[in-house]
Short mmCIF file of C-alpha atoms in Angstrom, two decimals:
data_model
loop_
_atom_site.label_atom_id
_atom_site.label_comp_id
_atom_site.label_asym_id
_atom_site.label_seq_id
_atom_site.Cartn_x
_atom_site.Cartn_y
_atom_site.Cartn_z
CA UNK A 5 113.19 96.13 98.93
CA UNK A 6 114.41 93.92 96.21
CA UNK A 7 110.80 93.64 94.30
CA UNK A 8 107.23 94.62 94.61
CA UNK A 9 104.44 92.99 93.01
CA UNK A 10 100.71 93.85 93.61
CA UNK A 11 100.31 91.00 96.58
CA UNK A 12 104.07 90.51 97.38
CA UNK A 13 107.48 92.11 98.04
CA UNK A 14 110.70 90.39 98.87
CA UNK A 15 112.40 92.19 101.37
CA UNK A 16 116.55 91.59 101.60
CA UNK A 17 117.28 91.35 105.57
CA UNK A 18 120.44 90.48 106.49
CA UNK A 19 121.62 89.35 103.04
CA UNK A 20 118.31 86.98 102.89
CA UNK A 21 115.69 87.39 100.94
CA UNK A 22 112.06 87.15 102.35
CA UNK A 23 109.01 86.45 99.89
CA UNK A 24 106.36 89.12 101.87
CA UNK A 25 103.01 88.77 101.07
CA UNK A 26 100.94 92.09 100.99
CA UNK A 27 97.90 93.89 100.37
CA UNK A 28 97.84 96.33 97.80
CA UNK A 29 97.42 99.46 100.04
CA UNK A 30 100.83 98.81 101.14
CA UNK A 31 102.07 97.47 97.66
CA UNK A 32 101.35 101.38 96.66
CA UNK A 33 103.38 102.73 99.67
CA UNK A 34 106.13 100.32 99.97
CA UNK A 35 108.64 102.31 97.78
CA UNK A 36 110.72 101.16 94.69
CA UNK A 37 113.56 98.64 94.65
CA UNK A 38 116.71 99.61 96.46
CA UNK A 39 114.36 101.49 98.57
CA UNK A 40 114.44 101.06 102.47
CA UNK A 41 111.58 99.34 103.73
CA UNK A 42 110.30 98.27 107.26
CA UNK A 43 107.25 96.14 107.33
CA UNK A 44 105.29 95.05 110.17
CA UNK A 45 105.02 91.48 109.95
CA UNK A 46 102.17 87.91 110.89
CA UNK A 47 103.91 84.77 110.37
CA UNK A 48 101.69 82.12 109.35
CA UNK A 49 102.62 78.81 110.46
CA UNK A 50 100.78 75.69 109.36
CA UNK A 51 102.30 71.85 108.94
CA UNK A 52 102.80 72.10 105.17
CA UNK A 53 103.19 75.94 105.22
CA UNK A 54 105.22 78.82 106.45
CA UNK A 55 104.39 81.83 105.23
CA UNK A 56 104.96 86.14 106.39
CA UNK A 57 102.68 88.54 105.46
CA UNK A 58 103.62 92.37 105.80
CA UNK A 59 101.97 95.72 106.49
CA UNK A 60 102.74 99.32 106.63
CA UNK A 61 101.09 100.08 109.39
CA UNK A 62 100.04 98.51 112.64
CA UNK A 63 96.52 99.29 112.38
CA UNK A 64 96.36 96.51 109.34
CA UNK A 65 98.18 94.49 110.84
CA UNK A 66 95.87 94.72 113.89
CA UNK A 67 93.20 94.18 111.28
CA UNK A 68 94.23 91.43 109.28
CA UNK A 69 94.98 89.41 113.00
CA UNK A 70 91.57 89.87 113.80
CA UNK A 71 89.91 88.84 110.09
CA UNK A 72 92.16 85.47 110.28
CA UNK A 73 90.52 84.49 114.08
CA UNK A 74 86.86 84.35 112.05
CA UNK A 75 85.82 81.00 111.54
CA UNK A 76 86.55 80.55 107.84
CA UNK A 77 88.50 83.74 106.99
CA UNK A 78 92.32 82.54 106.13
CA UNK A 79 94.92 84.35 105.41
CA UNK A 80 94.82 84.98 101.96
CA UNK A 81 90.92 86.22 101.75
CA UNK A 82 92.30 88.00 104.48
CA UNK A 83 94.90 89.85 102.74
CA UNK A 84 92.18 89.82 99.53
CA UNK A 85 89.85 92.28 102.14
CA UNK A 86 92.67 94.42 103.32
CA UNK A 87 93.35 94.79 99.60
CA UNK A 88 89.92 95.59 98.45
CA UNK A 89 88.90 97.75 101.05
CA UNK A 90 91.05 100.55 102.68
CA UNK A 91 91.60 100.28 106.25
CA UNK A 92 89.71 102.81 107.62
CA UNK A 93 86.91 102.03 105.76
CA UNK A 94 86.99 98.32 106.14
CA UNK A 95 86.62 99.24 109.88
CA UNK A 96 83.58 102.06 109.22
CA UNK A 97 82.23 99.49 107.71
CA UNK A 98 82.59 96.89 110.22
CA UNK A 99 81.45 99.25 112.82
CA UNK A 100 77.83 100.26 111.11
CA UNK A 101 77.51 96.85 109.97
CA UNK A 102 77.32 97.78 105.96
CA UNK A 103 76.96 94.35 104.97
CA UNK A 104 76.69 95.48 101.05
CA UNK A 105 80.19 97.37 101.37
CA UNK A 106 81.52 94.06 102.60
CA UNK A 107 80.45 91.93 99.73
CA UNK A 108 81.29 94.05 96.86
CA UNK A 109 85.38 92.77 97.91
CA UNK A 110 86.27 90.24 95.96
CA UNK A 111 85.80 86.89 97.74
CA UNK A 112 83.59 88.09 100.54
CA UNK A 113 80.18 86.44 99.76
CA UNK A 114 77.05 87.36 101.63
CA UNK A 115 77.10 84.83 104.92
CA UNK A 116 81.19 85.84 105.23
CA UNK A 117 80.15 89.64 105.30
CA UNK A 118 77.77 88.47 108.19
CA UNK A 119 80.35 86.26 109.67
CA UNK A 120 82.58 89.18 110.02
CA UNK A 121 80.24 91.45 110.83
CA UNK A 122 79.12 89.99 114.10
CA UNK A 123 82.43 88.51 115.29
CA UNK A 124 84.08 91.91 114.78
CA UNK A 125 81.85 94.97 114.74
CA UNK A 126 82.98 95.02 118.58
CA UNK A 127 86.47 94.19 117.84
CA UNK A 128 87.52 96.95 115.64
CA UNK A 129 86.25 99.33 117.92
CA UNK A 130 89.99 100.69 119.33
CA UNK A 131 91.09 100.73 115.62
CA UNK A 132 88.66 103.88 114.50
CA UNK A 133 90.22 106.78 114.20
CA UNK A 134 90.52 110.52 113.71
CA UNK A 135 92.29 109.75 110.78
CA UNK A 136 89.06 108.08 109.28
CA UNK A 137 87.29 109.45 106.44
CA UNK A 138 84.30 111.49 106.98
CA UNK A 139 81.87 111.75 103.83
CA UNK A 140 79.28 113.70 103.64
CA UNK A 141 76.27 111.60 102.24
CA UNK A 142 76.21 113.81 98.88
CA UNK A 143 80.20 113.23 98.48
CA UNK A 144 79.56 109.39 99.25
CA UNK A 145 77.12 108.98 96.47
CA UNK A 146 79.35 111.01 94.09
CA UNK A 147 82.19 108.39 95.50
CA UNK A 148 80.12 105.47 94.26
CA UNK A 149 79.09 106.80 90.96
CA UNK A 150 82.32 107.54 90.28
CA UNK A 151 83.80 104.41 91.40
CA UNK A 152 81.15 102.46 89.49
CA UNK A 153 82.12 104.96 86.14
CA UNK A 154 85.47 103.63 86.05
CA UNK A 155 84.91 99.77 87.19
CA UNK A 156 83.04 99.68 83.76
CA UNK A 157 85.80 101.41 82.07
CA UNK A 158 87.90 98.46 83.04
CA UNK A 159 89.95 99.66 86.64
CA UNK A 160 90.09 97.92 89.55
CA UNK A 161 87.55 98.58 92.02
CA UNK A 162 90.63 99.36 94.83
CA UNK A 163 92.39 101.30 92.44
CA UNK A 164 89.33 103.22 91.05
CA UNK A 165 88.73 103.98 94.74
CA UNK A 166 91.99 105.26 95.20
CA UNK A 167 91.98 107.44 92.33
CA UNK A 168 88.45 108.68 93.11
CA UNK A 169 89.55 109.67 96.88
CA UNK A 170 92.28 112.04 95.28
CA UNK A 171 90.30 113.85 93.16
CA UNK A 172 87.23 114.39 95.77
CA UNK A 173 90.14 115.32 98.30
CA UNK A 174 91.77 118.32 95.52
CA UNK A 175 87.69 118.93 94.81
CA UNK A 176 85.24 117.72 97.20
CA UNK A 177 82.39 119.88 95.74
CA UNK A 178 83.14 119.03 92.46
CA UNK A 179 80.93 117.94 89.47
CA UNK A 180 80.93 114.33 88.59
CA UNK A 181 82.18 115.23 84.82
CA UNK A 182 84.94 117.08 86.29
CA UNK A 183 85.88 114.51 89.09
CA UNK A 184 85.96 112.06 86.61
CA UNK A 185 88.32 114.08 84.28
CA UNK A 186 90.71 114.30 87.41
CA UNK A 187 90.29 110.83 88.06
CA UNK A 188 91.20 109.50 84.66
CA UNK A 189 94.34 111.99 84.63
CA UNK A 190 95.46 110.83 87.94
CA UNK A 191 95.16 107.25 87.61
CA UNK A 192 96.96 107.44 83.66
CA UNK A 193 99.22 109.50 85.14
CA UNK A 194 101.47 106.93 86.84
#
């Protein structure tokens, strides 16, 4: 890895260096510079444009194949859902067609959130997992307050979710004041 940004590496192969671009959930994961890095890659071909997105693992890579064969989803709103929405959940929600949870990622309007919806709640189906989170509804409302807390207090919405999936994985019983407190500690903490 010679560099990381939030939506792009470049990644030294052979003594080349390849401009990567990525969603944030692997942008977290990738490593520092120096580090060894392996990256799953979709080369995008187009007649003015060639262009290699990476992932970490093969089940967004699976995913962001399947958001770029919906009629009007390119590659880099694409990349934008993979970044504002975890993986698992992005195919949770998918699955139980949450067309809200869709639309609060940035650049997914209402009729795209359909649009994906129908051409992939079927689609997704061999992606779901054991390994996807399983909320009960109290912890899921304590998820969104939280995440809403800390979108007004100026984070990200990916990286408040982040942070808010930590704590209410140390503490998932815990009060919102003090899942808040671990929340703001975590994420200042980097």
């Amino acid at each position: 890895l010679v560099r990381k940004q939030p939506q792009e590496a470049v990644v030294a192969v052979g003594g080349v260096g390849y401009r990567v671009a990525i969603p944030l959930s692997t942008f977290y994961r990738i490593g520092e510079a120096g580090d060894e890095v392996s990256l799953l890659t979709h080369t995008h071909v187009r007649e003015d444009t060639l262009a290699l997105f990476g992932f970490l693992t093969s089940r967004e890579q699976a995913l962001f194949e399947r958001l770029i064969a919906v009629s009007g989803v390119g590659p880099k709103l694409a990349l934008s859902i993979l970044s504002g929405i975890e993986a698992p959940d992005l195919v949770s929600a998918l699955r139980t067609s949450d067309v809200a949870r869709l639309t609060r990622i940035p650049g997914v309007g209402k009729k795209t959130a359909e649009r994906l919806v129908l051409e992939l709640k079927d689609k997704v189906q061999d992606l779901a997992s054991a390994e996807q989170p399983v909320h009960a509804a109290p912890a899921a409302a304590a998820k969104d307050d939280l995440v809403s807390a800390l979108v007004h207090l100026g984070y990200s919405r990916p990286e408040a979710e982040r942070g808010v999936d930590r704590a209410l994985k140390e503490d998932p019983d815990g009060r919102f004041e003090d899942l808040l407190r671990r929340t703001l500690r975590a994420l200042s903490g980097r």
